[in-house]
Amino acid sequence: MSARQKPRRLPPFSGVLVLVMASTGLVVVDLTIVAIGLPLISADIADSASAESVVVTYMVAMGALTQIVGSLSDRWGRRSLFLAGIGVFTLSSLAATAAPDLLWLNIARVAQGAGAAAIMANGIPLLADRYAGEERDLAIGAWGSFATAAGLLAPVFGGVLAETFGWRAVFAVNLPLGAAAWALAVRVLPRAPGTGGAGASGTGAARQTGASGGGAARRTDWLGGLLLMLGLGAATLLMLRPGETPWSARDTAVLVTACAASAAFLAVQLRAPVPTLELRMFARPAFSGAMLAVLLSRVLTIGGSVYLVLYFSDGLGMSPTGAGLLMTPIFLAQIVMGMVGSKLIGTRPPGLVIGAGYALKGVGFAALALLITPGTPWWALVVPLLAWGAGGGIAGAPVMAVAVRVTAPERVGMVAGTVSTLASLGAGVGTAALGAVFALRGGPGAEAVTDGARAVLGVSAALAAVAVLVAVTLIGPRRVPGRAPAPAAQGPAPAERRPVPGAEGPVPTAEEGDEGDSSRART
């Protein structure tokens, strides 16, 4: 006799979950914590150069390398790459703390991005190896909510550190935290190179070898990785060019390089036996929708928060600590509603859940755009900030679960790399693109800063509406397989993740309508 298990509200506690959440939080915090210290960095070592490069180089370096590391983790194992990532991230934080000039600091930030790439690319695969079924969705939801909320809480933390100890403290704080994460990783990570689903570390590698054809499974797409780094690196140079300088022949050469390298990367991926990025995954509308949602989420969250914090400090005259504290409603709502979103996709169509979250987030952006003035009281902004955070939580957590559901277990590392790449690129592109919007309307003085922030929030509301359309159109209920149940104490193992020769993903379930014939045949 089998009794129906009571639905969980939280994933089971484990050392792996704590490690992945803490390490990811450390990486994501570095996306936004430095933004608070930029005025101090500029006054100390940047001279008249653009200190914005300190933010963008980190985000784009992580985006350029995460996809490569994600593919490698499927073949080389999670543990070694995760430990290497924590080590590189911590040591480069030490180099950033001691930076004597802006060039040194940017080089250290590139190295930080490389370490962050290894951490982020292995987060989802480690959770997928540890959990299954509803527990997996809840664990990924907790990870996604914590990661996004950590980035939003960073301004509070960064403001206190920068005001109290100076800008170098925002990098120095990574040293004890990185050492603690390393010690925990050595203790809790399995030594087997898990590449499959929960509890399937050994069989995952075997499945991969069989699917890919023996020796081909161990190859690495170095050419594709080099082209990806070249294309993103050239694009980074363009994003860092001062907006007031005229376009030059050098800028044209960099643009051509970025476009040519990106086109060559796509061509190589279509021919490589084991590509860095499996382009066929994007043929699935649900996967493409989830990836677009990830990209837009970071454009809105990181890009929007940078210029909102600037409004708090220059428009309302708040201190860095006060500006960071006013971001707290977003953090709290993100955490709470992220778990709600993870639960909702068990009973509601994922596309509608994600679309509803982005709609609420867009309402928060629009309300802020209408409310902010140089004299707006801070308490009038709390409700729109709560809507921003709640919408982001509802929309963000299910996106990760959808991406994992529609992907074969042996490609979870590649999916994690794609998610993290698009997230970091979205943060970098969002900061640069919304910065251009801010520059068109903004300028020195409280009124000009407010006008610039209002323009950024208006554009963010429009992008949130685009995200709603993407979610409800591409992530339909017929395109996302039902959630596999967690392994029961008795009875046969769930068959949803059973590999089928030649299949690109999990066996479809009855919830997929006409795509679920094989599942109905088994019954």
Coordinates of C-alpha atoms in Angstrom, one line a residue:
M1 CA 0.0 0.0 0.0
S2 CA 1.4 3.4 -0.9
A3 CA 0.2 6.5 0.9
R4 CA 0.2 9.8 -0.9
Q5 CA 3.1 11.9 0.5
K6 CA 2.4 15.4 1.8
P7 CA 3.8 18.0 -0.6
R8 CA 6.9 19.7 0.6
R9 CA 7.3 23.4 1.0
L10 CA 11.1 23.3 1.3
P11 CA 13.8 21.0 -0.2
P12 CA 15.4 18.6 2.3
F13 CA 18.4 20.1 4.0
S14 CA 21.8 18.9 2.8
G15 CA 25.4 20.1 2.8
V16 CA 25.4 20.3 -1.0
L17 CA 22.4 22.7 -1.0
V18 CA 24.0 24.9 1.6
L19 CA 27.3 24.9 -0.3
V20 CA 25.7 25.7 -3.7
M21 CA 23.5 28.5 -2.3
A22 CA 26.4 30.0 -0.3
S23 CA 28.9 29.9 -3.1
T24 CA 26.4 31.2 -5.7
G25 CA 25.5 34.0 -3.3
L26 CA 29.1 34.9 -3.0
V27 CA 29.4 35.1 -6.8
V28 CA 26.2 37.0 -7.4
V29 CA 26.9 39.5 -4.6
D30 CA 30.0 40.5 -6.5
L31 CA 27.8 41.5 -9.4
T32 CA 26.3 44.4 -7.5
I33 CA 28.3 45.0 -4.3
V34 CA 31.0 46.7 -6.4
A35 CA 28.5 49.2 -7.8
I36 CA 28.2 50.8 -4.4
G37 CA 31.9 51.4 -4.2
L38 CA 32.4 52.8 -7.7
P39 CA 32.5 56.4 -6.6
L40 CA 35.2 55.6 -4.0
I41 CA 37.2 53.5 -6.6
S42 CA 37.0 56.3 -9.1
A43 CA 38.2 58.9 -6.5
D44 CA 41.1 56.6 -5.4
I45 CA 42.6 54.8 -8.4
A46 CA 40.6 55.4 -11.5
D47 CA 41.6 59.0 -12.1
S48 CA 39.3 60.2 -14.8
A49 CA 38.9 56.7 -16.4
S50 CA 35.5 55.0 -16.4
A51 CA 35.2 52.9 -13.2
E52 CA 32.2 51.2 -14.8
S53 CA 34.7 48.7 -16.3
V54 CA 35.2 47.1 -12.9
V55 CA 31.6 45.9 -13.0
V56 CA 31.3 45.0 -16.7
T57 CA 34.7 43.1 -17.0
Y58 CA 33.6 40.7 -14.2
M59 CA 30.2 40.0 -15.6
V60 CA 31.3 39.5 -19.2
A61 CA 34.4 37.4 -18.3
M62 CA 32.0 35.1 -16.3
G63 CA 29.6 35.0 -19.3
A64 CA 32.4 34.2 -21.7
L65 CA 33.7 31.2 -19.7
T66 CA 30.7 29.8 -18.0
Q67 CA 29.4 28.0 -21.1
I68 CA 32.8 26.3 -21.6
V69 CA 33.1 25.3 -18.0
G70 CA 29.5 24.0 -18.0
S71 CA 30.3 21.6 -20.9
L72 CA 33.6 20.5 -19.3
S73 CA 31.8 19.7 -16.0
D74 CA 29.6 17.1 -17.8
R75 CA 32.8 15.2 -18.8
W76 CA 35.5 16.1 -16.2
G77 CA 33.3 16.0 -13.1
R78 CA 31.8 18.6 -10.8
R79 CA 34.0 18.4 -7.7
S80 CA 37.4 19.3 -9.2
L81 CA 36.0 22.2 -11.3
F82 CA 33.9 23.6 -8.4
L83 CA 36.9 23.5 -6.0
A84 CA 39.1 25.2 -8.7
G85 CA 36.5 27.9 -9.1
I86 CA 36.3 28.7 -5.4
G87 CA 40.1 28.8 -5.2
V88 CA 40.5 31.1 -8.2
F89 CA 37.7 33.4 -7.1
T90 CA 39.2 33.7 -3.6
L91 CA 42.8 34.4 -4.8
S92 CA 41.7 36.9 -7.3
S93 CA 39.7 38.7 -4.6
L94 CA 43.0 39.0 -2.7
A95 CA 44.6 40.5 -5.9
A96 CA 41.6 43.0 -6.2
T97 CA 42.0 44.0 -2.6
A98 CA 45.6 45.0 -3.2
A99 CA 45.1 46.6 -6.6
P100 CA 47.3 49.7 -7.0
D101 CA 45.5 51.0 -10.2
L102 CA 42.5 50.4 -12.4
L103 CA 44.3 48.1 -14.8
W104 CA 45.4 45.8 -12.0
L105 CA 41.8 45.8 -10.6
N106 CA 40.3 45.0 -14.0
I107 CA 42.7 42.1 -14.5
A108 CA 41.8 40.7 -11.1
R109 CA 38.1 41.1 -11.9
V110 CA 38.6 39.0 -15.1
A111 CA 40.2 36.3 -13.0
Q112 CA 37.3 36.6 -10.5
G113 CA 34.9 36.1 -13.4
A114 CA 36.8 32.9 -14.4
G115 CA 36.4 31.5 -10.9
A116 CA 32.8 32.6 -10.7
A117 CA 32.1 30.8 -14.0
A118 CA 33.3 27.4 -12.6
I119 CA 31.1 28.0 -9.5
M120 CA 28.0 29.0 -11.4
A121 CA 28.3 26.3 -14.1
N122 CA 28.3 23.5 -11.4
G123 CA 25.5 24.8 -9.2
I124 CA 22.5 23.4 -11.0
P125 CA 24.3 20.1 -11.9
L126 CA 25.2 19.5 -8.3
L127 CA 21.6 20.0 -7.2
A128 CA 20.3 17.8 -10.1
D129 CA 22.7 15.1 -8.9
R130 CA 21.6 15.4 -5.3
Y131 CA 17.8 15.7 -5.7
A132 CA 14.9 14.4 -7.9
G133 CA 11.3 15.1 -8.6
E134 CA 9.6 17.7 -6.5
E135 CA 12.6 18.0 -4.2
R136 CA 14.7 18.9 -7.3
D137 CA 12.3 21.7 -8.3
L138 CA 12.3 23.1 -4.7
A139 CA 16.1 22.9 -4.4
I140 CA 16.5 24.7 -7.8
G141 CA 13.9 27.2 -6.7
A142 CA 15.6 27.9 -3.4
W143 CA 18.9 28.3 -5.3
G144 CA 17.5 30.7 -7.8
S145 CA 15.6 32.8 -5.3
F146 CA 18.6 33.0 -3.0
A147 CA 21.0 33.9 -5.8
T148 CA 18.8 36.8 -7.1
A149 CA 18.0 38.0 -3.6
A150 CA 21.6 38.0 -2.6
G151 CA 22.4 40.3 -5.6
L152 CA 19.7 42.6 -4.4
L153 CA 20.9 42.5 -0.8
A154 CA 24.5 43.3 -1.8
P155 CA 24.0 47.1 -1.9
V156 CA 23.2 47.1 1.8
F157 CA 26.2 45.0 2.6
G158 CA 28.4 46.9 0.2
G159 CA 27.2 50.3 1.5
V160 CA 28.2 49.4 5.1
L161 CA 31.6 48.0 4.1
A162 CA 32.5 50.9 1.8
E163 CA 31.4 53.6 4.3
T164 CA 33.2 51.9 7.2
F165 CA 36.4 50.4 5.7
G166 CA 36.7 51.8 2.2
W167 CA 36.2 50.2 -1.2
R168 CA 38.9 47.5 -0.8
A169 CA 36.7 45.9 1.9
V170 CA 34.1 44.8 -0.7
F171 CA 36.8 42.5 -2.1
A172 CA 38.5 41.6 1.1
V173 CA 35.2 40.1 2.5
N174 CA 35.5 37.3 -0.1
L175 CA 38.6 35.9 1.5
P176 CA 37.2 34.3 4.7
L177 CA 33.9 33.4 2.9
G178 CA 35.8 31.8 0.1
A179 CA 38.0 29.8 2.5
A180 CA 34.9 28.6 4.4
A181 CA 33.2 27.6 1.1
W182 CA 36.4 25.7 0.1
A183 CA 36.4 23.7 3.4
L184 CA 32.7 22.9 3.1
A185 CA 33.1 21.8 -0.5
V186 CA 36.0 19.4 0.4
R187 CA 33.8 17.9 3.0
V188 CA 30.4 17.5 1.3
L189 CA 31.1 17.1 -2.4
P190 CA 31.2 13.5 -3.7
R191 CA 34.4 12.4 -5.3
A192 CA 32.5 10.5 -8.1
P193 CA 32.1 12.8 -11.2
G194 CA 28.3 12.8 -11.2
T195 CA 26.7 13.7 -14.5
G196 CA 23.3 12.3 -14.2
G197 CA 20.2 12.7 -12.2
A198 CA 19.9 12.4 -8.4
G199 CA 21.8 9.5 -7.1
A200 CA 23.0 8.6 -10.6
S201 CA 26.6 9.8 -10.6
G202 CA 28.0 6.6 -11.9
T203 CA 25.3 5.8 -14.4
G204 CA 25.3 9.4 -15.8
A205 CA 28.8 9.0 -17.1
A206 CA 28.0 5.7 -18.7
R207 CA 24.9 7.2 -20.3
Q208 CA 27.0 10.0 -21.7
T209 CA 29.6 7.7 -23.2
G210 CA 27.0 5.6 -24.8
A211 CA 25.1 8.6 -26.2
S212 CA 28.1 10.4 -27.5
G213 CA 30.1 7.5 -28.9
G214 CA 33.0 6.5 -26.7
G215 CA 36.0 8.7 -27.1
A216 CA 34.0 11.6 -28.5
A217 CA 32.5 12.1 -25.0
R218 CA 35.9 13.1 -23.6
R219 CA 36.7 15.7 -26.3
T220 CA 36.6 19.4 -25.5
D221 CA 35.5 22.0 -28.0
W222 CA 38.5 24.3 -27.5
L223 CA 38.0 26.1 -30.8
G224 CA 34.4 26.9 -30.0
G225 CA 35.5 28.1 -26.5
L226 CA 38.2 30.3 -28.0
L227 CA 35.8 31.9 -30.5
L228 CA 33.2 32.5 -27.8
M229 CA 35.7 34.2 -25.6
L230 CA 37.0 36.3 -28.5
G231 CA 33.5 37.4 -29.5
L232 CA 32.4 38.3 -26.0
G233 CA 35.7 40.0 -25.3
A234 CA 35.4 42.2 -28.3
A235 CA 31.8 43.0 -27.4
T236 CA 33.1 44.0 -23.9
L237 CA 35.5 46.5 -25.4
L238 CA 32.6 48.1 -27.3
M239 CA 30.5 48.3 -24.1
L240 CA 33.3 50.0 -22.2
R241 CA 34.0 52.7 -24.8
P242 CA 33.0 56.2 -23.5
G243 CA 29.7 57.3 -25.0
E244 CA 30.8 60.8 -25.7
T245 CA 33.7 59.9 -27.9
P246 CA 33.2 59.7 -31.7
W247 CA 33.1 56.4 -33.5
S248 CA 36.6 55.4 -34.8
A249 CA 38.1 52.9 -37.2
R250 CA 39.3 51.0 -34.1
D251 CA 35.7 50.6 -32.9
T252 CA 34.7 49.4 -36.3
A253 CA 37.4 46.7 -36.3
V254 CA 36.3 45.6 -32.8
L255 CA 32.7 45.4 -33.9
V256 CA 33.7 43.3 -37.0
T257 CA 35.8 41.0 -34.8
A258 CA 32.9 40.5 -32.4
C259 CA 30.4 39.7 -35.2
A260 CA 32.9 37.4 -37.1
A261 CA 33.9 35.5 -33.9
S262 CA 30.3 35.0 -32.9
A263 CA 29.3 33.8 -36.3
A264 CA 32.2 31.4 -36.5
F265 CA 31.3 30.1 -33.0
L266 CA 27.8 29.2 -34.1
A267 CA 29.2 27.5 -37.3
V268 CA 31.6 25.4 -35.2
Q269 CA 28.9 24.4 -32.8
L270 CA 26.9 22.9 -35.7
R271 CA 29.8 20.7 -36.7
A272 CA 31.6 19.8 -33.4
P273 CA 31.1 16.2 -32.2
V274 CA 30.8 17.5 -28.6
P275 CA 29.9 21.2 -28.9
T276 CA 30.4 23.8 -26.1
L277 CA 26.7 24.8 -26.8
E278 CA 24.3 22.2 -28.2
L279 CA 22.3 24.5 -30.5
R280 CA 19.6 21.8 -31.0
M281 CA 18.4 22.5 -27.4
F282 CA 17.1 25.8 -28.7
A283 CA 14.8 24.1 -31.1
R284 CA 12.6 23.3 -28.2
P285 CA 10.4 26.4 -27.6
A286 CA 10.3 25.8 -23.8
F287 CA 14.0 25.8 -23.6
S288 CA 14.4 28.9 -25.7
G289 CA 11.7 30.6 -23.7
A290 CA 13.4 29.8 -20.4
M291 CA 16.7 31.1 -21.7
L292 CA 15.2 34.4 -23.0
A293 CA 13.5 34.8 -19.6
V294 CA 16.8 34.3 -17.8
L295 CA 18.5 37.0 -20.0
L296 CA 15.7 39.5 -19.5
S297 CA 15.6 38.8 -15.8
R298 CA 19.2 39.9 -15.3
V299 CA 18.9 42.8 -17.6
L300 CA 16.0 44.1 -15.5
T301 CA 17.3 43.1 -12.0
I302 CA 20.9 44.0 -12.2
G303 CA 20.7 46.8 -14.8
G304 CA 17.7 48.3 -13.2
S305 CA 19.0 48.1 -9.6
V306 CA 22.3 49.9 -10.5
Y307 CA 20.5 53.1 -11.6
L308 CA 17.8 52.9 -9.0
V309 CA 20.5 52.9 -6.3
L310 CA 22.0 55.9 -8.1
Y311 CA 18.7 57.7 -7.8
F312 CA 18.6 56.8 -4.1
S313 CA 22.0 58.3 -3.5
D314 CA 22.1 61.3 -5.9
G315 CA 18.4 62.0 -6.3
L316 CA 17.2 61.5 -2.7
G317 CA 20.6 62.3 -1.1
M318 CA 20.8 59.0 0.8
S319 CA 24.0 57.5 2.1
P320 CA 25.3 54.2 0.6
T321 CA 24.0 52.3 3.6
G322 CA 20.6 54.0 3.4
A323 CA 20.3 53.4 -0.4
G324 CA 21.2 49.7 0.2
L325 CA 18.6 49.4 3.0
L326 CA 15.9 50.7 0.7
M327 CA 16.5 47.8 -1.6
T328 CA 15.7 45.4 1.3
P329 CA 12.0 45.0 0.3
I330 CA 13.0 43.5 -3.0
F331 CA 15.3 41.1 -1.2
L332 CA 12.6 39.9 1.2
A333 CA 9.9 39.6 -1.4
Q334 CA 12.2 37.7 -3.7
I335 CA 13.0 35.1 -1.1
V336 CA 9.5 34.4 0.0
M337 CA 7.8 34.4 -3.5
G338 CA 10.6 32.4 -5.1
M339 CA 9.5 29.4 -3.1
V340 CA 5.9 30.1 -3.9
G341 CA 6.8 30.1 -7.6
S342 CA 8.6 26.8 -7.3
K343 CA 5.4 25.3 -5.7
L344 CA 3.1 26.7 -8.3
I345 CA 4.7 25.1 -11.3
G346 CA 3.7 21.7 -9.8
T347 CA 0.0 22.5 -10.2
R348 CA -0.1 25.4 -12.8
P349 CA 1.3 25.7 -16.3
P350 CA 4.9 27.0 -15.9
G351 CA 4.5 29.6 -18.7
L352 CA 1.6 31.2 -16.9
V353 CA 3.4 31.2 -13.6
I354 CA 6.5 32.8 -15.1
G355 CA 4.4 35.3 -17.1
A356 CA 2.4 36.3 -14.0
G357 CA 5.7 37.0 -12.2
Y358 CA 7.0 39.2 -14.9
A359 CA 3.7 41.0 -15.1
L360 CA 3.9 41.8 -11.4
K361 CA 7.5 42.9 -11.8
G362 CA 6.5 45.2 -14.7
V363 CA 3.8 46.8 -12.5
G364 CA 6.5 47.5 -9.9
F365 CA 8.8 49.2 -12.5
A366 CA 5.9 51.2 -13.9
A367 CA 4.8 52.4 -10.5
L368 CA 8.4 53.5 -9.6
A369 CA 8.7 55.4 -12.9
L370 CA 5.6 57.3 -12.0
L371 CA 6.4 57.9 -8.4
I372 CA 10.0 59.0 -8.2
T373 CA 10.9 62.6 -7.9
P374 CA 13.7 64.4 -6.0
G375 CA 11.3 64.9 -3.2
T376 CA 9.5 61.5 -3.0
P377 CA 9.5 60.1 0.5
W378 CA 11.2 56.8 0.8
W379 CA 8.2 55.0 2.3
A380 CA 6.1 55.7 -0.8
L381 CA 8.5 53.4 -2.8
V382 CA 8.2 50.4 -0.6
V383 CA 5.1 48.8 -2.2
P384 CA 6.4 49.1 -5.8
L385 CA 9.7 47.6 -4.6
L386 CA 7.8 44.7 -3.0
A387 CA 6.0 44.2 -6.3
W388 CA 9.4 44.1 -8.1
G389 CA 10.8 41.5 -5.7
A390 CA 7.7 39.4 -5.6
G391 CA 7.3 39.3 -9.3
G392 CA 11.0 38.4 -9.7
G393 CA 10.7 35.6 -7.2
I394 CA 7.6 34.1 -8.9
A395 CA 9.1 34.3 -12.3
G396 CA 12.8 33.5 -11.6
A397 CA 12.7 30.3 -9.7
P398 CA 10.5 28.2 -12.1
V399 CA 12.7 29.2 -15.1
M400 CA 15.6 27.1 -13.8
A401 CA 13.3 24.1 -13.1
V402 CA 11.8 24.3 -16.7
A403 CA 15.3 24.4 -18.2
V404 CA 16.2 21.2 -16.3
R405 CA 12.9 19.4 -17.1
V406 CA 13.2 19.7 -20.8
T407 CA 16.9 18.7 -21.0
A408 CA 18.5 15.2 -20.9
P409 CA 20.3 14.5 -17.6
E410 CA 23.7 14.2 -19.3
R411 CA 23.4 17.8 -20.6
V412 CA 22.5 19.4 -17.3
G413 CA 26.0 20.9 -17.0
M414 CA 25.7 22.5 -20.4
V415 CA 22.3 23.9 -19.4
A416 CA 23.8 25.3 -16.3
G417 CA 26.5 27.0 -18.3
T418 CA 24.0 28.4 -20.7
V419 CA 21.8 29.8 -17.9
S420 CA 24.8 31.3 -16.1
T421 CA 26.2 32.7 -19.4
L422 CA 23.0 34.4 -20.3
A423 CA 22.5 35.6 -16.7
S424 CA 25.9 37.3 -16.5
L425 CA 25.7 38.6 -20.1
G426 CA 22.2 40.0 -19.3
A427 CA 23.6 41.7 -16.2
G428 CA 26.5 43.2 -18.3
V429 CA 24.4 44.2 -21.3
G430 CA 21.6 45.4 -19.1
T431 CA 24.0 47.7 -17.1
A432 CA 25.5 49.0 -20.3
A433 CA 22.3 49.4 -22.4
L434 CA 20.2 50.9 -19.5
G435 CA 23.2 53.1 -18.8
A436 CA 22.8 54.5 -22.4
V437 CA 19.1 55.1 -21.7
F438 CA 20.1 56.8 -18.4
A439 CA 22.7 59.0 -20.2
L440 CA 20.2 60.2 -22.7
R441 CA 17.9 61.7 -20.0
G442 CA 20.2 62.0 -17.0
G443 CA 23.1 64.2 -15.9
P444 CA 24.5 66.0 -12.9
G445 CA 22.0 67.2 -10.3
A446 CA 19.1 65.5 -8.4
E447 CA 16.5 66.4 -11.1
A448 CA 18.6 65.1 -14.0
V449 CA 19.4 61.9 -12.1
T450 CA 15.7 61.4 -11.4
D451 CA 14.9 61.9 -15.1
G452 CA 17.5 59.3 -16.1
A453 CA 16.3 56.8 -13.5
R454 CA 12.7 57.3 -14.6
A455 CA 13.6 56.6 -18.2
V456 CA 15.4 53.4 -17.1
L457 CA 12.4 52.2 -15.1
G458 CA 10.1 52.9 -18.0
V459 CA 12.2 50.8 -20.4
S460 CA 12.4 48.1 -17.8
A461 CA 8.6 48.0 -17.6
A462 CA 8.4 47.6 -21.4
L463 CA 11.0 44.7 -21.3
A464 CA 9.0 43.0 -18.5
A465 CA 6.0 43.1 -20.9
V466 CA 8.1 41.4 -23.5
A467 CA 9.1 38.7 -21.0
V468 CA 5.4 38.1 -20.3
L469 CA 4.8 37.4 -24.0
V470 CA 7.9 35.2 -24.2
A471 CA 6.8 33.1 -21.3
V472 CA 3.1 32.5 -22.2
T473 CA 4.0 31.9 -25.9
L474 CA 7.0 29.6 -25.7
I475 CA 6.7 27.9 -22.3
G476 CA 3.3 26.3 -22.9
P477 CA 1.9 23.4 -20.9
R478 CA 2.2 21.0 -23.9
R479 CA 5.9 21.8 -24.2
V480 CA 7.1 21.2 -20.7
P481 CA 7.1 17.6 -19.3
G482 CA 5.4 16.9 -16.0
R483 CA 7.6 16.7 -12.9
A484 CA 9.0 13.3 -12.1
P485 CA 8.1 12.1 -8.6
A486 CA 10.8 11.7 -6.1
P487 CA 12.0 8.1 -5.7
A488 CA 9.6 6.1 -3.6
A489 CA 10.5 3.8 -0.8
Q490 CA 8.9 0.9 -2.7
G491 CA 7.8 0.1 -6.2
P492 CA 9.5 0.6 -9.5
A493 CA 11.8 3.6 -10.1
P494 CA 10.2 6.5 -12.0
A495 CA 10.6 6.2 -15.7
E496 CA 10.5 9.8 -16.7
R497 CA 14.3 10.2 -16.9
R498 CA 14.9 6.8 -18.6
P499 CA 17.1 7.4 -21.6
V500 CA 15.9 6.3 -25.0
P501 CA 18.4 5.6 -27.8
G502 CA 18.6 8.6 -30.1
A503 CA 16.4 10.8 -27.8
E504 CA 17.5 14.3 -27.1
G505 CA 15.8 14.6 -23.7
P506 CA 13.7 12.8 -21.1
V507 CA 10.8 10.5 -22.1
P508 CA 7.7 12.7 -22.5
T509 CA 4.9 12.3 -20.0
A510 CA 1.1 12.2 -20.4
E511 CA 0.9 15.9 -19.5
E512 CA 2.4 16.8 -22.9
G513 CA -0.7 15.9 -24.8
D514 CA 0.0 14.5 -28.3
E515 CA 3.7 14.2 -27.4
G516 CA 3.0 11.8 -24.6
D517 CA 2.1 8.7 -26.6
S518 CA 5.0 6.7 -25.2
S519 CA 4.0 7.5 -21.6
R520 CA 0.4 6.5 -22.3
A521 CA 1.5 3.3 -23.9
R522 CA 3.3 2.3 -20.7
T523 CA 0.1 2.6 -18.8

